[in-house]
Short mmCIF file of C-alpha atoms and ligand atoms in Angstrom, two decimals:
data_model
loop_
_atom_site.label_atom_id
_atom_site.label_comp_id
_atom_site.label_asym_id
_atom_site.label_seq_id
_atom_site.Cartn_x
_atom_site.Cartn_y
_atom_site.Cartn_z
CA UNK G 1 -122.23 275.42 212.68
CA UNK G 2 -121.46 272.17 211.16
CA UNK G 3 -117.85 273.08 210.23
CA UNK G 4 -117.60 274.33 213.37
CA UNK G 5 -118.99 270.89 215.39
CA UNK G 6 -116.69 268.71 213.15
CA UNK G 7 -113.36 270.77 213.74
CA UNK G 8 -113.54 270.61 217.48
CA UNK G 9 -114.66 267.73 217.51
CA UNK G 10 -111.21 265.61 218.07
CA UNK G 11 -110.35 267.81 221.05
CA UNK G 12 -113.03 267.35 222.83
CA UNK G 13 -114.12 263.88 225.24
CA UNK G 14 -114.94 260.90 222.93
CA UNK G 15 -118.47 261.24 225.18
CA UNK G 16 -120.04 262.41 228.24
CA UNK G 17 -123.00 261.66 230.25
CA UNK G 18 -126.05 263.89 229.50
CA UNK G 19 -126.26 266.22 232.98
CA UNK G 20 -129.25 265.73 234.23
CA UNK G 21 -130.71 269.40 233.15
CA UNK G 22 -129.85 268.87 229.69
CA UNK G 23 -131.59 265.36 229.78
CA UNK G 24 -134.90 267.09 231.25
CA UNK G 25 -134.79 269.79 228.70
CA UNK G 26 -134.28 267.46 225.94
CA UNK G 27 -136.61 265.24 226.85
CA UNK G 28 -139.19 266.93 229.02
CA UNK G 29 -139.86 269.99 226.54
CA UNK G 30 -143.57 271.30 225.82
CA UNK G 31 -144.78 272.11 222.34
CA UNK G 32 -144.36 275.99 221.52
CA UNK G 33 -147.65 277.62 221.44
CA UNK G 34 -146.93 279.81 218.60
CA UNK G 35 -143.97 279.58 216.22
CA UNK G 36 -140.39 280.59 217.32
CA UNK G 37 -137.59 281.74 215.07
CA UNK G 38 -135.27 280.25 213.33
CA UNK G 39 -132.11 282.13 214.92
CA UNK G 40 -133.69 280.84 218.07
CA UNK G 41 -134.03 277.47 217.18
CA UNK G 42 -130.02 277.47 215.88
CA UNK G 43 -129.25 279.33 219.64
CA UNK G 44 -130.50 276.12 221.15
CA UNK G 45 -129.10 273.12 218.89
CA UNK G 46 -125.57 274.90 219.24
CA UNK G 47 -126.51 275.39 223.32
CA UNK G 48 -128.33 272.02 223.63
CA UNK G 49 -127.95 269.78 221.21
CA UNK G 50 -124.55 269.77 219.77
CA UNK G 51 -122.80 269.57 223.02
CA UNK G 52 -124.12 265.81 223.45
CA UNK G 53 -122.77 263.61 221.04
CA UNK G 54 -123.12 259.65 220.41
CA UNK G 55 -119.07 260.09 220.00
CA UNK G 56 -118.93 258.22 217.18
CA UNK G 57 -117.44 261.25 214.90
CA UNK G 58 -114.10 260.99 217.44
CA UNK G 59 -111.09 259.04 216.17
CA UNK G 60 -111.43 257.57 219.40
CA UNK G 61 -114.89 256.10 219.06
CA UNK G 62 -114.59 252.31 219.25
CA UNK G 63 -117.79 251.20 219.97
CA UNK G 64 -120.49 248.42 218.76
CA UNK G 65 -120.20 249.58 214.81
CA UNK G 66 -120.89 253.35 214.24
CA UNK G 67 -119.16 255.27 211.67
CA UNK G 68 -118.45 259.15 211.67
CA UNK G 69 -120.26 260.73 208.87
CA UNK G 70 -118.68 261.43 205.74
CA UNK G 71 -118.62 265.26 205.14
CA UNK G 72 -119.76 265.05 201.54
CA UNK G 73 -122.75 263.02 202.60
CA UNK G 74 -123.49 265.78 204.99
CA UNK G 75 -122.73 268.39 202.87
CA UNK G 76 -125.88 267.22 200.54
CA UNK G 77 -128.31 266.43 203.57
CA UNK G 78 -130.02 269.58 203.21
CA UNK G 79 -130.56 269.31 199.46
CA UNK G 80 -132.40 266.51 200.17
CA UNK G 81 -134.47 267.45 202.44
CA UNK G 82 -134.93 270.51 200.72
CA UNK G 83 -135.89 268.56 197.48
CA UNK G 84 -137.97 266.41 199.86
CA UNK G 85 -138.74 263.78 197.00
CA UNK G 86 -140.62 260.52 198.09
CA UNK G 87 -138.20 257.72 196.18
CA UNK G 88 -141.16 255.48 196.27
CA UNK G 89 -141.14 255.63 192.68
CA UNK G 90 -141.94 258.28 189.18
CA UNK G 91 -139.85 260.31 186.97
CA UNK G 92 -137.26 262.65 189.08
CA UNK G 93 -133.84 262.62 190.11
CA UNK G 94 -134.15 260.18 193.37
CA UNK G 95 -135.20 257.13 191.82
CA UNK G 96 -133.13 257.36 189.45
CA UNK G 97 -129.90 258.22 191.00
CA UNK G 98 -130.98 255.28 193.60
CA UNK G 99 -130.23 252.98 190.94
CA UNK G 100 -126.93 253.93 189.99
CA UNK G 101 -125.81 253.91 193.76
CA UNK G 102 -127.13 250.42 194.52
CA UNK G 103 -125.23 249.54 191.07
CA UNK G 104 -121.99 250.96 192.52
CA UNK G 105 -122.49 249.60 196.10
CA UNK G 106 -123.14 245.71 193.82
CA UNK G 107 -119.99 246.62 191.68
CA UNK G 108 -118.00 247.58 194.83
CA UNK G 109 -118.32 244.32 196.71
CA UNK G 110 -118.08 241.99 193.35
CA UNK G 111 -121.92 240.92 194.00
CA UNK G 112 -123.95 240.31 190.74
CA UNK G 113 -126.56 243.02 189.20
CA UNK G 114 -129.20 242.08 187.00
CA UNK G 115 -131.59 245.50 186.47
CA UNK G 116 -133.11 246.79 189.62
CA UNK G 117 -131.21 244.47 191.85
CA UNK G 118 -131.69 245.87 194.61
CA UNK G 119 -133.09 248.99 196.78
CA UNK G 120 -131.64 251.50 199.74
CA UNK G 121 -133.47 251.15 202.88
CA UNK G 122 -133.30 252.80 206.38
CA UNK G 123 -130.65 250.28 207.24
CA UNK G 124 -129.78 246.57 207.47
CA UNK G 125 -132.38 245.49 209.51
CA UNK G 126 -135.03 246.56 207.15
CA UNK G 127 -133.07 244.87 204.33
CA UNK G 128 -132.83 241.78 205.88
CA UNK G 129 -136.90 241.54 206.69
CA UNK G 130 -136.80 241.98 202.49
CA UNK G 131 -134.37 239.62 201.61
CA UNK G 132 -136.06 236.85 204.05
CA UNK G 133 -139.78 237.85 202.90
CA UNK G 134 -138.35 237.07 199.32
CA UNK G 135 -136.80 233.87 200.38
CA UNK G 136 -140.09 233.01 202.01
CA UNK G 137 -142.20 233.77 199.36
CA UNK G 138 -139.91 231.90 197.12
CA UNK G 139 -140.16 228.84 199.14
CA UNK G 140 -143.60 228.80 199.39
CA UNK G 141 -144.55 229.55 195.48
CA UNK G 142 -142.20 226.47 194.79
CA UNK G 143 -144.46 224.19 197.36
CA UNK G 144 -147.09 225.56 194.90
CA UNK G 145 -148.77 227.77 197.60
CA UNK G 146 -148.44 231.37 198.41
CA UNK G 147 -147.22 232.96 201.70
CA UNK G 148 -148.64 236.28 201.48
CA UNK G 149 -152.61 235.25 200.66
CA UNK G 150 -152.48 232.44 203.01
CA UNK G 151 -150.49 233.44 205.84
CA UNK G 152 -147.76 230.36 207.61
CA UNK G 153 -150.57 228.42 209.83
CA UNK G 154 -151.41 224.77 207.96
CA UNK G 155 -148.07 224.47 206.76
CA UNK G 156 -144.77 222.53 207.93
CA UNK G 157 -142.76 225.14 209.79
CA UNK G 158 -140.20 226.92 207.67
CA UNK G 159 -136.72 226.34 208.77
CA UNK G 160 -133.92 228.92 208.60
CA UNK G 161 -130.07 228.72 210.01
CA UNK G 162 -128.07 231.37 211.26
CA UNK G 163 -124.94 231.37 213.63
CA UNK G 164 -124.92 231.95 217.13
CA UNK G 165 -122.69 235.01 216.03
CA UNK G 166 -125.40 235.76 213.73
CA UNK G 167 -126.84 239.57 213.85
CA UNK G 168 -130.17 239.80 216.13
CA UNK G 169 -131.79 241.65 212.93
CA UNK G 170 -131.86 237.71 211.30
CA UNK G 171 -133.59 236.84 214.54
CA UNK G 172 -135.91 240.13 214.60
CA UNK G 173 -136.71 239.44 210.40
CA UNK G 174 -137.97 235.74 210.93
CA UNK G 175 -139.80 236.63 213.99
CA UNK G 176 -141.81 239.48 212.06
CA UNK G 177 -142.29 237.36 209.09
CA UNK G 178 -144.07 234.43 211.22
CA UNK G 179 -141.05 232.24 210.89
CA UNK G 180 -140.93 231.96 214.89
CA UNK G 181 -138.20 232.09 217.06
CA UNK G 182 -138.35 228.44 217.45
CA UNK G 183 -137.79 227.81 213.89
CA UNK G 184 -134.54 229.32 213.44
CA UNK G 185 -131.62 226.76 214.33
CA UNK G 186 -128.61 228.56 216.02
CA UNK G 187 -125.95 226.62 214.27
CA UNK G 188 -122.69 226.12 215.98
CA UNK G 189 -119.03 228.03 215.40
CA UNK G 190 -115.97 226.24 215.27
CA UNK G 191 -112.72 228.56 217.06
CA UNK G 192 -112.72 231.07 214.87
CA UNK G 193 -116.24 232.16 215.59
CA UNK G 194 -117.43 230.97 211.77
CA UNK G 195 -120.19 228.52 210.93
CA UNK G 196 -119.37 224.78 211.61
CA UNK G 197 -120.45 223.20 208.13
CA UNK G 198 -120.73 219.62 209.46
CA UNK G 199 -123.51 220.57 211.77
CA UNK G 200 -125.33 223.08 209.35
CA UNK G 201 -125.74 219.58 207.32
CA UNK G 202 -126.48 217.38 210.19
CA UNK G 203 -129.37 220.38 211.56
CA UNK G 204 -130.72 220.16 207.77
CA UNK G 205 -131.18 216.32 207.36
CA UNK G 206 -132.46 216.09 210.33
CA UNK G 207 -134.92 218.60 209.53
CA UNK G 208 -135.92 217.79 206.35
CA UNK G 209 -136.56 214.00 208.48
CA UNK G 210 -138.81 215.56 210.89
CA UNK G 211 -141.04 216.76 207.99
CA UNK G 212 -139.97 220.37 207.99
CA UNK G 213 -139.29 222.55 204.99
CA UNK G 214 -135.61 224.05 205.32
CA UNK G 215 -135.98 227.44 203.40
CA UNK G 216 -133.11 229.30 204.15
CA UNK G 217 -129.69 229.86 205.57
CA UNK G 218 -128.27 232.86 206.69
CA UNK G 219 -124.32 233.68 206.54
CA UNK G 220 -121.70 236.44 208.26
CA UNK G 221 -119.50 238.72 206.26
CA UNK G 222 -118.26 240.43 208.74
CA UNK G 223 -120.27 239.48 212.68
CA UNK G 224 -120.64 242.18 214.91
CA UNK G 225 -118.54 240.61 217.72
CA UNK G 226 -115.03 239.44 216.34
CA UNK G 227 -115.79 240.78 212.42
CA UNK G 228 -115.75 236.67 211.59
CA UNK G 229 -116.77 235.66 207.61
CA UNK G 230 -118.25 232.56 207.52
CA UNK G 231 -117.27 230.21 204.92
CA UNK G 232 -119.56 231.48 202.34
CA UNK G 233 -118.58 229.59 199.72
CA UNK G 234 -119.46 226.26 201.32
CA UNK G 235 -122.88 227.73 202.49
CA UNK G 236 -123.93 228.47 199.22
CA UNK G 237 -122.82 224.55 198.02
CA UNK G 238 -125.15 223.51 201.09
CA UNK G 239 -128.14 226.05 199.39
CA UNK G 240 -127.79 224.88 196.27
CA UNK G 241 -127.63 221.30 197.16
CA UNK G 242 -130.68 221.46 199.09
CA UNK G 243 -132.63 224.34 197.51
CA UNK G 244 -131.92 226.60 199.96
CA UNK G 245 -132.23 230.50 199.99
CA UNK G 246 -128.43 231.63 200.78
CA UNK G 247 -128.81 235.11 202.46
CA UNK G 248 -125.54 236.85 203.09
CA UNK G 249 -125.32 239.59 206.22
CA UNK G 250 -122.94 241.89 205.21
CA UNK G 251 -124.20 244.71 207.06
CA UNK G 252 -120.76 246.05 208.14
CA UNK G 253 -118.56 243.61 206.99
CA UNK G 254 -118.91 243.18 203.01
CA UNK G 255 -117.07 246.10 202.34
CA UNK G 256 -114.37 244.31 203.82
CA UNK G 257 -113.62 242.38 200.69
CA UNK G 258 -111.70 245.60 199.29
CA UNK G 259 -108.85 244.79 202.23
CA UNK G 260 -105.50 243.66 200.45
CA UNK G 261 -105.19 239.80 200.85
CA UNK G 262 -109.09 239.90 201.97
CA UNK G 263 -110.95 238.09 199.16
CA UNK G 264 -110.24 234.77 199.40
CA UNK G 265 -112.30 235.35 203.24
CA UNK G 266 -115.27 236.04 201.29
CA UNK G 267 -115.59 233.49 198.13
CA UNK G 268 -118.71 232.88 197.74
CA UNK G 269 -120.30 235.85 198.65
CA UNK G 270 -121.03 236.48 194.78
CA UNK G 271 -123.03 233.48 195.10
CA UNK G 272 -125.96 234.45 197.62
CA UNK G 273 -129.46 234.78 196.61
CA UNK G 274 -129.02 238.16 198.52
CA UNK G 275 -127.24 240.42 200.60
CA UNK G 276 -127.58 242.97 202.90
CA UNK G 277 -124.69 245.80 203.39
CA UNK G 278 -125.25 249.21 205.33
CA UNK G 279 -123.55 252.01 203.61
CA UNK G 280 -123.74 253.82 207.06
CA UNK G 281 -121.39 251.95 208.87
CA UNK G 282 -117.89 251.63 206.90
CA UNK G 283 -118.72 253.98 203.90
CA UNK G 284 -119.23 256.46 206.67
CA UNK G 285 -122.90 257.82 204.73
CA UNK G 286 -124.69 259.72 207.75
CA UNK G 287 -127.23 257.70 209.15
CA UNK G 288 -129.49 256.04 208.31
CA UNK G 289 -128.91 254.30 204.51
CA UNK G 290 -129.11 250.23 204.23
CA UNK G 291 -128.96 248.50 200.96
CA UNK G 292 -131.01 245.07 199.99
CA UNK G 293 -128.89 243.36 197.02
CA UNK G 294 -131.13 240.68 195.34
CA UNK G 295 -129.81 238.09 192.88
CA UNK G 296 -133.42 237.98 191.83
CA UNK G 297 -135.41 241.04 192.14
CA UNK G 298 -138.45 239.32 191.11
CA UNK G 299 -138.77 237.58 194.30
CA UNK G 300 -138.40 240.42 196.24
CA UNK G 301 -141.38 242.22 193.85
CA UNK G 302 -143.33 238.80 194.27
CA UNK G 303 -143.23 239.21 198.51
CA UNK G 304 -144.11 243.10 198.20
CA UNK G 305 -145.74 244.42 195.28
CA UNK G 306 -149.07 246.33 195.77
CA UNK G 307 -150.62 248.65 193.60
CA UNK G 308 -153.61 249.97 194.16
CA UNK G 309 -155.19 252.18 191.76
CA UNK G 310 -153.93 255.38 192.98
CA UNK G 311 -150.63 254.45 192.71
CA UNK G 312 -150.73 253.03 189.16
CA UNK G 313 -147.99 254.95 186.97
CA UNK G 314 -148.75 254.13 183.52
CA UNK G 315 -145.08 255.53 182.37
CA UNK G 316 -143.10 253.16 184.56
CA UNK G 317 -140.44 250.94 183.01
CA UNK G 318 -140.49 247.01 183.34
CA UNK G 319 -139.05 247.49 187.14
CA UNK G 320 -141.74 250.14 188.53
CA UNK G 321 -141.23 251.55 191.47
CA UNK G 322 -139.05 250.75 194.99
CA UNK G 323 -142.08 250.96 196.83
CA UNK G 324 -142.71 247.55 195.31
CA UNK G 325 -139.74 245.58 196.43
CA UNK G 326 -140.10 246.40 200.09
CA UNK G 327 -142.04 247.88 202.73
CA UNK G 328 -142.18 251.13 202.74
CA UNK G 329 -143.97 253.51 200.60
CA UNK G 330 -143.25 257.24 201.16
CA UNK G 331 -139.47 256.32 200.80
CA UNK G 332 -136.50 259.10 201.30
CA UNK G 333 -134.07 260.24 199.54
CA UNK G 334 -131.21 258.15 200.55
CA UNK G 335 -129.18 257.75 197.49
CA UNK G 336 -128.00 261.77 197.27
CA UNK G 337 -125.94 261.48 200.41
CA UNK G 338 -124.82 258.14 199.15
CA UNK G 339 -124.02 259.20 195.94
CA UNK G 340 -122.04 262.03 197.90
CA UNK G 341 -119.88 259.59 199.60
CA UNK G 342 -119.25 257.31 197.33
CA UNK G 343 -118.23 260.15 194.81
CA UNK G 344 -116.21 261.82 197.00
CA UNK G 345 -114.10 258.87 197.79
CA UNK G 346 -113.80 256.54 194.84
CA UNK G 347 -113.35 253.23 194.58
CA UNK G 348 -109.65 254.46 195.41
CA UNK G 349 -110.55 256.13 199.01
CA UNK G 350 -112.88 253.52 199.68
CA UNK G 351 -110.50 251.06 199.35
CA UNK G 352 -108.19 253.01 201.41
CA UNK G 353 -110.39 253.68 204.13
CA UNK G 354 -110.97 249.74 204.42
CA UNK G 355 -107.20 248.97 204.21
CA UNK G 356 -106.24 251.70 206.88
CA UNK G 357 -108.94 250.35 209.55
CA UNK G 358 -108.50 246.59 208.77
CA UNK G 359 -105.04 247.69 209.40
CA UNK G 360 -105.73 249.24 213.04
CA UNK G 361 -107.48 246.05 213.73
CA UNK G 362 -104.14 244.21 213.11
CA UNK G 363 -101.90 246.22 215.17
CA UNK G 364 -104.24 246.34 217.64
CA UNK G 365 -104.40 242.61 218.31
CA UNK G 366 -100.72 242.77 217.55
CA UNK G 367 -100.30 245.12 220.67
CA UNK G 368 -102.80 242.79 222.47
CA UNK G 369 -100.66 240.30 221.97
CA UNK G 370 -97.72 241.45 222.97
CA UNK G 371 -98.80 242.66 226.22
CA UNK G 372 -98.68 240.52 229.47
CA UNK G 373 -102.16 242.13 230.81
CA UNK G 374 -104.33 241.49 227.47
CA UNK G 375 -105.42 238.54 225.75
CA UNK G 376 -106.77 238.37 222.19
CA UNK G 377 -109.84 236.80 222.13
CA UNK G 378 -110.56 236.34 218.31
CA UNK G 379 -108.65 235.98 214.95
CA UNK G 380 -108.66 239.59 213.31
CA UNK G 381 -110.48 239.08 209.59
CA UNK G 382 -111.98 242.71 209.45
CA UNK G 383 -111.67 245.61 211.70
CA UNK G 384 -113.01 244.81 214.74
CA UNK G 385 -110.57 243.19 217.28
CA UNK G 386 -112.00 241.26 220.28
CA UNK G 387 -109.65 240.77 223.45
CA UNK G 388 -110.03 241.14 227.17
CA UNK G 389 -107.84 242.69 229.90
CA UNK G 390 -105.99 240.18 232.01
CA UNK G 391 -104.00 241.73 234.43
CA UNK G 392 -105.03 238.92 236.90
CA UNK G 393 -105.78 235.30 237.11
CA UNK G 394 -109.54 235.28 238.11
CA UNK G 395 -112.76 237.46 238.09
CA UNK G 396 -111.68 238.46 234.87
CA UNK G 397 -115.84 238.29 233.44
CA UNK G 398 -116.62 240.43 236.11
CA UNK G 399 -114.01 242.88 235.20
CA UNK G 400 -114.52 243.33 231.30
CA UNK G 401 -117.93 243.38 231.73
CA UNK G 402 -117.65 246.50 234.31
CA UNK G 403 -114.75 247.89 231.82
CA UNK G 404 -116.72 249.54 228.88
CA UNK G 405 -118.46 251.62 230.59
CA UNK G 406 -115.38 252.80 232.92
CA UNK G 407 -113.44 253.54 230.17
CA UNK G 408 -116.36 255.58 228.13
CA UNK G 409 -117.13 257.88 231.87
CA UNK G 410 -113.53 259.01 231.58
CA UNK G 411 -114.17 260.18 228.22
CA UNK G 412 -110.69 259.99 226.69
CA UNK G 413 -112.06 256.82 224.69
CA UNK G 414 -115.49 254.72 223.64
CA UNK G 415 -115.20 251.32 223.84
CA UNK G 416 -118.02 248.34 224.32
CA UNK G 417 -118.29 245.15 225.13
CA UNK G 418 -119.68 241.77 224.64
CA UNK G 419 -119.53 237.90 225.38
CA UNK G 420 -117.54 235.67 222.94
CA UNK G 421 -117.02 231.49 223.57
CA UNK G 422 -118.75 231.84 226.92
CA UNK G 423 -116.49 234.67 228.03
CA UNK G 424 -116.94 238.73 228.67
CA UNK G 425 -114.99 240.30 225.85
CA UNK G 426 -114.07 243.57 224.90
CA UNK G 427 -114.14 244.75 220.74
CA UNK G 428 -113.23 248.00 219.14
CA UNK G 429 -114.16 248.12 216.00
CA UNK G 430 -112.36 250.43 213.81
CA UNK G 431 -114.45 252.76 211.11
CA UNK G 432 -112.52 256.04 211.23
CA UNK G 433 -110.10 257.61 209.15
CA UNK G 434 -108.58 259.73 211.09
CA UNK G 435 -107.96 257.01 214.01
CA UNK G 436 -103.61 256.61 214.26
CA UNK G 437 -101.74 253.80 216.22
CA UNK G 438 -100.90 256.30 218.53
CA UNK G 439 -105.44 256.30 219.66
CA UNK G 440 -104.81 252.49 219.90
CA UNK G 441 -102.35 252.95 222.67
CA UNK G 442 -104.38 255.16 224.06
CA UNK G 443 -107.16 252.71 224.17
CA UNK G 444 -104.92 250.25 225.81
CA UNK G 445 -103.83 252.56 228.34
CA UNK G 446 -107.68 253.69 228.95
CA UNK G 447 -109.10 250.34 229.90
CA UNK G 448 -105.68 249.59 232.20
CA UNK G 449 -106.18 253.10 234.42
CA UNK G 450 -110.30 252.45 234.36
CA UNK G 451 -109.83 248.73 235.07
CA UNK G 452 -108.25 250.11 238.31
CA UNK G 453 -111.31 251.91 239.39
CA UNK G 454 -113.84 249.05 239.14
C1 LIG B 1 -123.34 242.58 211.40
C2 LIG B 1 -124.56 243.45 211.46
N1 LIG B 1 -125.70 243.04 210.88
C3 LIG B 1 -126.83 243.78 210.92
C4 LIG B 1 -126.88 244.97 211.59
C5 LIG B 1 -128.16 245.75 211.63
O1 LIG B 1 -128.05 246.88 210.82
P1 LIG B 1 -128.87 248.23 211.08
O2 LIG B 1 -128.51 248.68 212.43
O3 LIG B 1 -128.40 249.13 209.98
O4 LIG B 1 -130.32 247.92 210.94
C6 LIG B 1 -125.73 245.44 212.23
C7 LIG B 1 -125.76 246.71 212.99
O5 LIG B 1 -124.88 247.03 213.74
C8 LIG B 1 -124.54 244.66 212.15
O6 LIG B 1 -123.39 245.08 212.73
#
């Protein structure tokens, strides 16, 4: 069945509304009484289930930043489950495995790896709540008090600084850790959608005047709108000048370092005090696998650990377990399909896989460029490309915001959309290997016959 799904696949629409049956079966449905079988159960996931797709296995799946799975990582999914190991810690193949992958996914991206560096999590949004509970905790132990026993009240608000084209998972992290909402400073862009350094300094003296406590600051390899890298290596000058924790977001983008010609974008990125990189978005590992790097692992043990007595293993090395450098405890086993993926493609594939989509990026805003009806709203650094459709002079916000979701009902592409310097934009963000030039003008094509019919 799952040879089957991913061969026809392609020829099928990118996606399709749910009819409305199918939605009330799916998600009206009363527990069985008594057990069914298992042929039964297959009857209805072929019947019910696999015939409503996300879309984002289709070469022609363009949307917010969704990978199709890699077939060796789903080749191994049921070996995990049926091994069913909790990777919170102990002495059996997940743990241990988990640290050779995080290893490889540090090596990959040129980011430093002292021992246990780092942990796989459910995705980036659960490693960036680590990373910025470490950064906390840091900050407060060097004030001389400690975050976790005493909670934030009584103390000088914590400050942290993150782009307006900074991911809403920095937001969601400092909100969760009692850093409030008002306490993160949206720092400006300059025209290239990257952090304006003069104002990250002005925001911090003026911070530090007011009697605040600046703890961290919070780049972009890679934002989810135009794929933008911040300059990273003047952040981390501006951490280490002022003590800062440098957090890098590298969710999708870090990978993008591999791209011929794309290091120089990210110097600096070796320099954070962590990062946080999704192998399930350009690696292509099924969902859901995030990774926490941490220059320090310590800090992330001294914001987590907690062992209570049933938990003590006596035959843990110096690191212990995962379960102490994050949240969860019962913890799966993420690093198999990972391992899978990573395997399967080598450093080789991998790096071809970035240089073919960063590629399609190009051409596309090449295309874009070239055509009287588009405009290119961003510079191309990754593989996203962010434009609009122009094929008039006004109510052109209107119009790309009522595009995406024209061009996804006709099915022959998936595209989405988003606001960029004040304006309604368009990105497609390219992840698949299997997309060709000839999909792109397909895309282009797509949004001119929907853009009709709005
Ligand atoms: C740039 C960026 N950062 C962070 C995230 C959050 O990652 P996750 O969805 O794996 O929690 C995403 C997700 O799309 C992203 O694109």
């Amino acid at each position: 069945m799952v040879a089957e799904h991913l061969a026809v696949l392609p020829a099928r629409p990118v996606w399709q509304p749910v009819p409305d049956a199918a939605r009330a079966w799916l998600g009206e449905q009363d527990l069985p009484e008594t057990g069914r079988a298992l042929d039964d159960l297959l009857d209805d996931v072929r019947a019910r289930v696999l015939p409503h797709p996300m879309g984002n296995g289709h070469p022609r799946f363009f949307g917010w930043v969704n990978s199709p799975p890699n077939p060796a990582g789903v080749l191994v999914e049921p070996l995990a489950a049926a091994l069913n190991p909790s990777c919170a810690g102990g002495d059996h193949a997940g743990p241990h495995l988990e640290r050779s992958v995080v290893r490889w996914l540090a090596d990959l991206v040129g980011f430093p790896h002292p021992p246990g560096g780092g942990l796989l999590t459910s995705g980036a949004s659960m490693a960036t709540v680590i990373c910025l509970a470490a950064a906390r905790q840091r900050a407060a132990l060097a004030d001389g008090w400690d975050a976790r026993e005493e909670g934030l009240s009584a103390r000088p608000p914590m400050i942290m600084y993150v782009t307006e084209e900074g991911h809403s998972c920095l937001h969601k992290a400092a909100q969760l850790l009692g850093i409030g909402a008002r306490n993160v400073r949206t720092v400006p862009v300059d025209g290239s959608y990257r952090m304006d350094m003069a104002a990250l300094r002005e925001m911090i003296a003026e911070d530090r005047a007011a009697g605040l406590r600046p703890f961290c600051v919070a780049g972009s390899a890679g934002t989810v709108n135009s794929g933008a890298v911040d300059p990273l290596g003047e952040i981390a000058d501006v951490a280490a000048e002022h003590g800062l924790w440098f957090h890098v977001d590298g969710a999708y983008g870090a990978l993008g370092v591999l791209a011929d010609g794309a290091a120089p974008h990210y110097a600096g990125m070796e320099r954070a005090d962590s990062l946080a990189l999704d192998p399930h978005k350009w690696l292509g590992v099924p969902v859901g696998c995030g990774c926490a790097l941490l220059r320090d692992p310590g800090a992330a043990r001294a914001a987590f650990s907690l062992v209570p007595s049933y938990l003590v293993d006596d035959n843990a090395d110096d690191l212990g377990w995962f379960a102490e450098y994050g949240p969860e405890q019962t913890r799966p086993f993420r690093a198999l399909k990972t391992w899978a993926t990573m395997s399967y493609l080598g450093r080789a594939g991998i790096t071809r896989l970035v240089d073919h989509t960063t590629g399609l990026a190009r051409t596309l805003a090449a295309m874009v460029e070239q055509a009287p009806d588009f405009e290119l709203l961003a510079p191309v650094t990754t593989s996203i490309t962010a434009f609009r459709h122009r094929p008039r002079p006004d109510g052109l916000d209107a119009l790309n915001r009522a595009i995406p979701g024209a061009v996804q009902a006709r099915g022959n592409a998936f595209i989405t959309g988003t606001r960029l310097g004040g304006r309604e934009a368009l990105r497609a963000c390219f992840l698949h290997p299997d997309t060709t030039e000839r999909d792109l003008a397909v895309l282009l094509e797509e949004i001119r016959l929907a853009a009709k019919g709005v």
